[in-house]
mmCIF file of C-alpha atoms in Angstrom:
data_model
loop_
_atom_site.group_PDB
_atom_site.id
_atom_site.type_symbol
_atom_site.label_atom_id
_atom_site.label_comp_id
_atom_site.label_asym_id
_atom_site.label_seq_id
_atom_site.Cartn_x
_atom_site.Cartn_y
_atom_site.Cartn_z
ATOM 1 C CA UNK A 1 108.704 79.165 97.024
ATOM 2 C CA UNK A 2 111.965 80.403 95.523
ATOM 3 C CA UNK A 3 113.486 83.729 96.596
ATOM 4 C CA UNK A 4 112.908 84.996 93.073
ATOM 5 C CA UNK A 5 109.200 84.144 93.099
ATOM 6 C CA UNK A 6 108.779 85.618 96.581
ATOM 7 C CA UNK A 7 110.400 88.883 95.523
ATOM 8 C CA UNK A 8 108.055 89.083 92.519
ATOM 9 C CA UNK A 9 104.878 89.201 94.601
ATOM 10 C CA UNK A 10 106.088 91.032 97.701
ATOM 11 C CA UNK A 11 107.190 94.170 95.862
ATOM 12 C CA UNK A 12 104.822 96.991 96.697
ATOM 13 C CA UNK A 13 103.013 98.818 93.944
ATOM 14 C CA UNK A 14 103.928 102.493 93.431
ATOM 15 C CA UNK A 15 102.311 104.846 95.925
ATOM 16 C CA UNK A 16 98.615 105.350 95.229
ATOM 17 C CA UNK A 17 98.320 102.433 92.818
ATOM 18 C CA UNK A 18 96.469 99.201 93.576
ATOM 19 C CA UNK A 19 98.536 96.063 92.961
ATOM 20 C CA UNK A 20 97.093 93.304 90.790
ATOM 21 C CA UNK A 21 98.983 90.021 90.453
ATOM 22 C CA UNK A 22 98.324 88.211 87.191
ATOM 23 C CA UNK A 23 99.351 84.608 86.493
ATOM 24 C CA UNK A 24 99.296 83.389 82.894
ATOM 25 C CA UNK A 25 100.466 80.736 80.509
ATOM 26 C CA UNK A 26 101.296 82.437 77.185
ATOM 27 C CA UNK A 27 99.654 79.562 75.322
ATOM 28 C CA UNK A 28 96.182 80.222 76.743
ATOM 29 C CA UNK A 29 93.937 82.424 74.540
ATOM 30 C CA UNK A 30 91.561 83.202 77.432
ATOM 31 C CA UNK A 31 94.411 84.395 79.646
ATOM 32 C CA UNK A 32 95.513 86.559 76.717
ATOM 33 C CA UNK A 33 92.089 88.194 76.523
ATOM 34 C CA UNK A 34 92.069 88.898 80.261
ATOM 35 C CA UNK A 35 95.609 90.266 80.149
ATOM 36 C CA UNK A 36 94.629 92.803 77.487
ATOM 37 C CA UNK A 37 91.804 93.907 79.765
ATOM 38 C CA UNK A 38 94.277 94.358 82.604
ATOM 39 C CA UNK A 39 96.492 96.569 80.459
ATOM 40 C CA UNK A 40 93.446 98.686 79.727
ATOM 41 C CA UNK A 41 92.660 98.806 83.462
ATOM 42 C CA UNK A 42 96.141 100.187 84.056
ATOM 43 C CA UNK A 43 95.280 102.996 81.641
ATOM 44 C CA UNK A 44 91.948 103.993 83.222
ATOM 45 C CA UNK A 45 92.503 103.180 86.906
ATOM 46 C CA UNK A 46 95.365 103.615 89.391
ATOM 47 C CA UNK A 47 96.498 99.992 89.072
ATOM 48 C CA UNK A 48 99.884 98.305 88.807
ATOM 49 C CA UNK A 49 99.878 94.845 87.178
ATOM 50 C CA UNK A 50 102.554 92.393 88.334
ATOM 51 C CA UNK A 51 103.033 89.542 85.852
ATOM 52 C CA UNK A 52 103.746 85.932 86.881
ATOM 53 C CA UNK A 53 103.946 82.592 85.098
ATOM 54 C CA UNK A 54 101.827 79.535 85.643
ATOM 55 C CA UNK A 55 101.702 76.437 83.477
ATOM 56 C CA UNK A 56 98.919 74.559 81.714
ATOM 57 C CA UNK A 57 101.281 71.575 81.530
ATOM 58 C CA UNK A 58 101.740 71.574 85.262
ATOM 59 C CA UNK A 59 98.040 72.208 85.858
ATOM 60 C CA UNK A 60 97.042 69.169 83.804
ATOM 61 C CA UNK A 61 99.864 66.723 84.488
ATOM 62 C CA UNK A 62 97.899 64.749 87.076
ATOM 63 C CA UNK A 63 94.754 64.474 84.968
ATOM 64 C CA UNK A 64 96.006 63.666 81.486
ATOM 65 C CA UNK A 65 93.758 60.615 81.315
ATOM 66 C CA UNK A 66 90.731 62.932 81.494
ATOM 67 C CA UNK A 67 91.811 64.996 78.472
ATOM 68 C CA UNK A 68 91.178 64.430 74.801
ATOM 69 C CA UNK A 69 94.035 62.872 72.884
ATOM 70 C CA UNK A 70 94.705 66.127 71.027
ATOM 71 C CA UNK A 71 94.848 68.219 74.196
ATOM 72 C CA UNK A 72 96.932 65.598 75.999
ATOM 73 C CA UNK A 73 99.487 65.607 73.199
ATOM 74 C CA UNK A 74 99.644 69.409 73.367
ATOM 75 C CA UNK A 75 100.306 69.261 77.141
ATOM 76 C CA UNK A 76 103.094 66.733 76.589
ATOM 77 C CA UNK A 77 104.824 68.716 73.855
ATOM 78 C CA UNK A 78 103.852 72.277 72.910
ATOM 79 C CA UNK A 79 102.644 73.556 76.267
ATOM 80 C CA UNK A 80 106.001 73.509 78.092
ATOM 81 C CA UNK A 81 107.971 75.572 75.602
ATOM 82 C CA UNK A 82 106.639 79.154 75.691
ATOM 83 C CA UNK A 83 106.191 79.385 79.453
ATOM 84 C CA UNK A 84 109.690 77.998 80.012
ATOM 85 C CA UNK A 85 111.078 80.738 77.779
ATOM 86 C CA UNK A 86 109.213 83.454 79.723
ATOM 87 C CA UNK A 87 110.308 81.909 83.013
ATOM 88 C CA UNK A 88 113.953 81.809 81.941
ATOM 89 C CA UNK A 89 113.755 85.442 80.798
ATOM 90 C CA UNK A 90 112.306 86.351 84.186
ATOM 91 C CA UNK A 91 115.046 84.663 86.144
ATOM 92 C CA UNK A 92 117.953 85.710 83.957
ATOM 93 C CA UNK A 93 116.876 89.233 82.982
ATOM 94 C CA UNK A 94 114.491 90.446 85.682
ATOM 95 C CA UNK A 95 110.777 90.649 86.451
ATOM 96 C CA UNK A 96 110.374 93.767 84.324
ATOM 97 C CA UNK A 97 110.767 91.800 81.063
ATOM 98 C CA UNK A 98 107.849 89.443 81.756
ATOM 99 C CA UNK A 99 104.988 91.736 80.717
ATOM 100 C CA UNK A 100 106.587 93.018 77.518
ATOM 101 C CA UNK A 101 107.688 89.515 76.473
ATOM 102 C CA UNK A 102 104.188 88.167 77.117
ATOM 103 C CA UNK A 103 102.714 90.903 74.912
ATOM 104 C CA UNK A 104 105.208 90.176 72.144
ATOM 105 C CA UNK A 105 104.534 86.432 72.288
ATOM 106 C CA UNK A 106 100.761 86.689 72.649
ATOM 107 C CA UNK A 107 100.416 89.100 69.753
ATOM 108 C CA UNK A 108 102.061 86.536 67.500
ATOM 109 C CA UNK A 109 100.468 83.433 69.015
ATOM 110 C CA UNK A 110 96.918 84.775 69.227
ATOM 111 C CA UNK A 111 96.257 88.009 67.324
ATOM 112 C CA UNK A 112 98.304 86.900 64.331
ATOM 113 C CA UNK A 113 97.125 83.291 64.654
ATOM 114 C CA UNK A 114 100.588 81.799 64.295
ATOM 115 C CA UNK A 115 100.641 79.731 67.447
ATOM 116 C CA UNK A 116 103.805 78.955 69.442
ATOM 117 C CA UNK A 117 106.073 78.300 66.474
ATOM 118 C CA UNK A 118 109.831 78.791 66.988
ATOM 119 C CA UNK A 119 109.890 81.718 64.579
ATOM 120 C CA UNK A 120 107.274 83.590 66.610
ATOM 121 C CA UNK A 121 109.228 83.020 69.827
ATOM 122 C CA UNK A 122 112.454 84.249 68.185
ATOM 123 C CA UNK A 123 110.773 87.371 66.849
ATOM 124 C CA UNK A 124 109.218 88.141 70.249
ATOM 125 C CA UNK A 125 112.561 87.894 72.022
ATOM 126 C CA UNK A 126 114.145 90.191 69.453
ATOM 127 C CA UNK A 127 111.315 92.703 69.792
ATOM 128 C CA UNK A 128 111.899 93.200 73.507
ATOM 129 C CA UNK A 129 115.697 93.162 73.228
ATOM 130 C CA UNK A 130 116.298 89.764 74.800
ATOM 131 C CA UNK A 131 118.956 87.344 73.589
ATOM 132 C CA UNK A 132 117.941 84.750 71.031
ATOM 133 C CA UNK A 133 119.605 82.082 73.177
ATOM 134 C CA UNK A 134 116.624 82.189 75.548
ATOM 135 C CA UNK A 135 114.574 80.262 72.952
ATOM 136 C CA UNK A 136 116.600 77.144 73.742
ATOM 137 C CA UNK A 137 115.026 77.026 77.227
ATOM 138 C CA UNK A 138 111.781 75.846 75.606
ATOM 139 C CA UNK A 139 113.357 72.367 75.574
ATOM 140 C CA UNK A 140 115.130 72.569 78.925
ATOM 141 C CA UNK A 141 113.878 71.816 82.427
ATOM 142 C CA UNK A 142 116.646 73.901 84.018
ATOM 143 C CA UNK A 143 114.210 76.293 85.733
ATOM 144 C CA UNK A 144 111.145 74.088 86.076
ATOM 145 C CA UNK A 145 111.410 74.217 89.887
ATOM 146 C CA UNK A 146 111.009 77.994 89.802
ATOM 147 C CA UNK A 147 108.177 77.695 87.260
ATOM 148 C CA UNK A 148 106.387 75.238 89.536
ATOM 149 C CA UNK A 149 106.896 77.528 92.528
ATOM 150 C CA UNK A 150 105.259 80.444 90.699
ATOM 151 C CA UNK A 151 102.436 78.181 89.531
ATOM 152 C CA UNK A 152 101.966 76.840 93.053
ATOM 153 C CA UNK A 153 101.703 80.337 94.497
ATOM 154 C CA UNK A 154 98.732 81.056 92.217
ATOM 155 C CA UNK A 155 97.033 77.758 93.069
ATOM 156 C CA UNK A 156 97.633 78.210 96.796
ATOM 157 C CA UNK A 157 95.810 81.541 96.554
ATOM 158 C CA UNK A 158 92.912 80.535 94.312
ATOM 159 C CA UNK A 159 92.411 76.824 95.072
ATOM 160 C CA UNK A 160 91.898 73.825 92.834
ATOM 161 C CA UNK A 161 89.699 73.196 89.785
ATOM 162 C CA UNK A 162 90.702 76.398 88.030
ATOM 163 C CA UNK A 163 92.767 77.332 85.018
ATOM 164 C CA UNK A 164 94.669 80.323 83.712
ATOM 165 C CA UNK A 165 94.525 83.256 84.234
ATOM 166 C CA UNK A 166 94.563 83.787 87.956
ATOM 167 C CA UNK A 167 94.184 87.353 89.176
ATOM 168 C CA UNK A 168 94.857 88.360 92.805
ATOM 169 C CA UNK A 169 93.624 91.686 94.169
ATOM 170 C CA UNK A 170 93.587 93.310 97.619
ATOM 171 C CA UNK A 171 90.748 92.089 99.809
ATOM 172 C CA UNK A 172 89.504 92.861 103.321
ATOM 173 C CA UNK A 173 92.308 93.605 105.754
ATOM 174 C CA UNK A 174 94.903 93.752 102.996
ATOM 175 C CA UNK A 175 94.903 90.012 102.244
ATOM 176 C CA UNK A 176 95.131 88.994 98.605
ATOM 177 C CA UNK A 177 91.941 87.498 97.135
ATOM 178 C CA UNK A 178 92.470 85.464 93.976
ATOM 179 C CA UNK A 179 90.055 84.457 91.249
ATOM 180 C CA UNK A 180 90.200 82.449 88.063
ATOM 181 C CA UNK A 181 89.364 84.916 85.324
ATOM 182 C CA UNK A 182 87.502 87.056 84.627
ATOM 183 C CA UNK A 183 86.890 85.188 81.378
ATOM 184 C CA UNK A 184 85.832 87.827 78.892
ATOM 185 C CA UNK A 185 85.780 88.408 75.129
ATOM 186 C CA UNK A 186 86.527 90.731 73.535
ATOM 187 C CA UNK A 187 88.728 92.552 76.046
ATOM 188 C CA UNK A 188 86.781 95.548 77.415
ATOM 189 C CA UNK A 189 88.153 98.989 76.614
ATOM 190 C CA UNK A 190 88.015 102.402 78.222
ATOM 191 C CA UNK A 191 85.551 102.948 81.043
ATOM 192 C CA UNK A 192 83.972 99.536 80.428
ATOM 193 C CA UNK A 193 87.290 97.974 81.430
ATOM 194 C CA UNK A 194 87.361 100.208 84.479
ATOM 195 C CA UNK A 195 83.872 99.195 85.564
ATOM 196 C CA UNK A 196 84.755 95.505 85.304
ATOM 197 C CA UNK A 197 87.781 96.153 87.494
ATOM 198 C CA UNK A 198 85.660 98.076 89.989
ATOM 199 C CA UNK A 199 83.307 95.089 90.143
ATOM 200 C CA UNK A 200 86.202 92.699 90.668
ATOM 201 C CA UNK A 201 87.380 94.718 93.646
ATOM 202 C CA UNK A 202 83.827 94.866 94.945
ATOM 203 C CA UNK A 203 83.267 91.116 94.968
ATOM 204 C CA UNK A 204 86.747 90.575 96.455
ATOM 205 C CA UNK A 205 85.664 92.772 99.356
ATOM 206 C CA UNK A 206 82.738 90.461 100.246
ATOM 207 C CA UNK A 207 83.767 87.741 102.714
ATOM 208 C CA UNK A 208 82.603 84.371 101.495
ATOM 209 C CA UNK A 209 82.139 85.351 97.838
ATOM 210 C CA UNK A 210 83.401 82.629 95.533
ATOM 211 C CA UNK A 211 81.894 82.349 92.081
ATOM 212 C CA UNK A 212 79.736 83.765 89.323
ATOM 213 C CA UNK A 213 79.576 81.754 86.101
ATOM 214 C CA UNK A 214 77.672 81.225 82.881
ATOM 215 C CA UNK A 215 78.231 79.058 79.799
ATOM 216 C CA UNK A 216 80.554 80.500 77.187
ATOM 217 C CA UNK A 217 78.756 81.036 73.864
ATOM 218 C CA UNK A 218 81.639 82.480 71.860
ATOM 219 C CA UNK A 219 85.368 82.026 71.491
ATOM 220 C CA UNK A 220 88.142 84.575 72.021
ATOM 221 C CA UNK A 221 87.852 87.690 69.855
ATOM 222 C CA UNK A 222 91.347 88.988 69.137
ATOM 223 C CA UNK A 223 90.892 92.652 68.268
#
């Protein structure tokens, strides 16, 4: 793991606040839903979210033959760009820009339904005061090693056969317990968001707890 990635996850949360590490690919609509829940959790609970990148392209690169042609083409082309831009911003301008840039990108990609078009990326960078030149990193592999290191940290915590998002919370004895998800739509608000967070901490506190799941019957609701 790179020094940059290590520093990102070893920084203590402010006194009295529970740290929550959140790995995302800005292209994923389900990660976007969960991230909006986490922002609401920050509002209603003493929680500090620490944002990290992971990559759908990296996640799927060894199983492209199992994917549909449409999804495989997306992994080969579109999927690398947005997360590379966020990763470059992180490395060149600091960890503190990751959350705001993710919000600016996701609002355009998902809420506005525009997808990861270059214009949306350029507008997002401008919104958070980052240089337009960062957009060029969508086509560069200059920092792919650091991106893979951040991605690997999430997978090392949560295990295989998962996707994005990955959320890590404090477990028994102070160790970090990571889960894929929660997958939820629409993003809970107010005390409902707080109760879901309380439940997440509760199951993380149970040694040997691994999974609760049911079939999704609706797509992401971007409110």
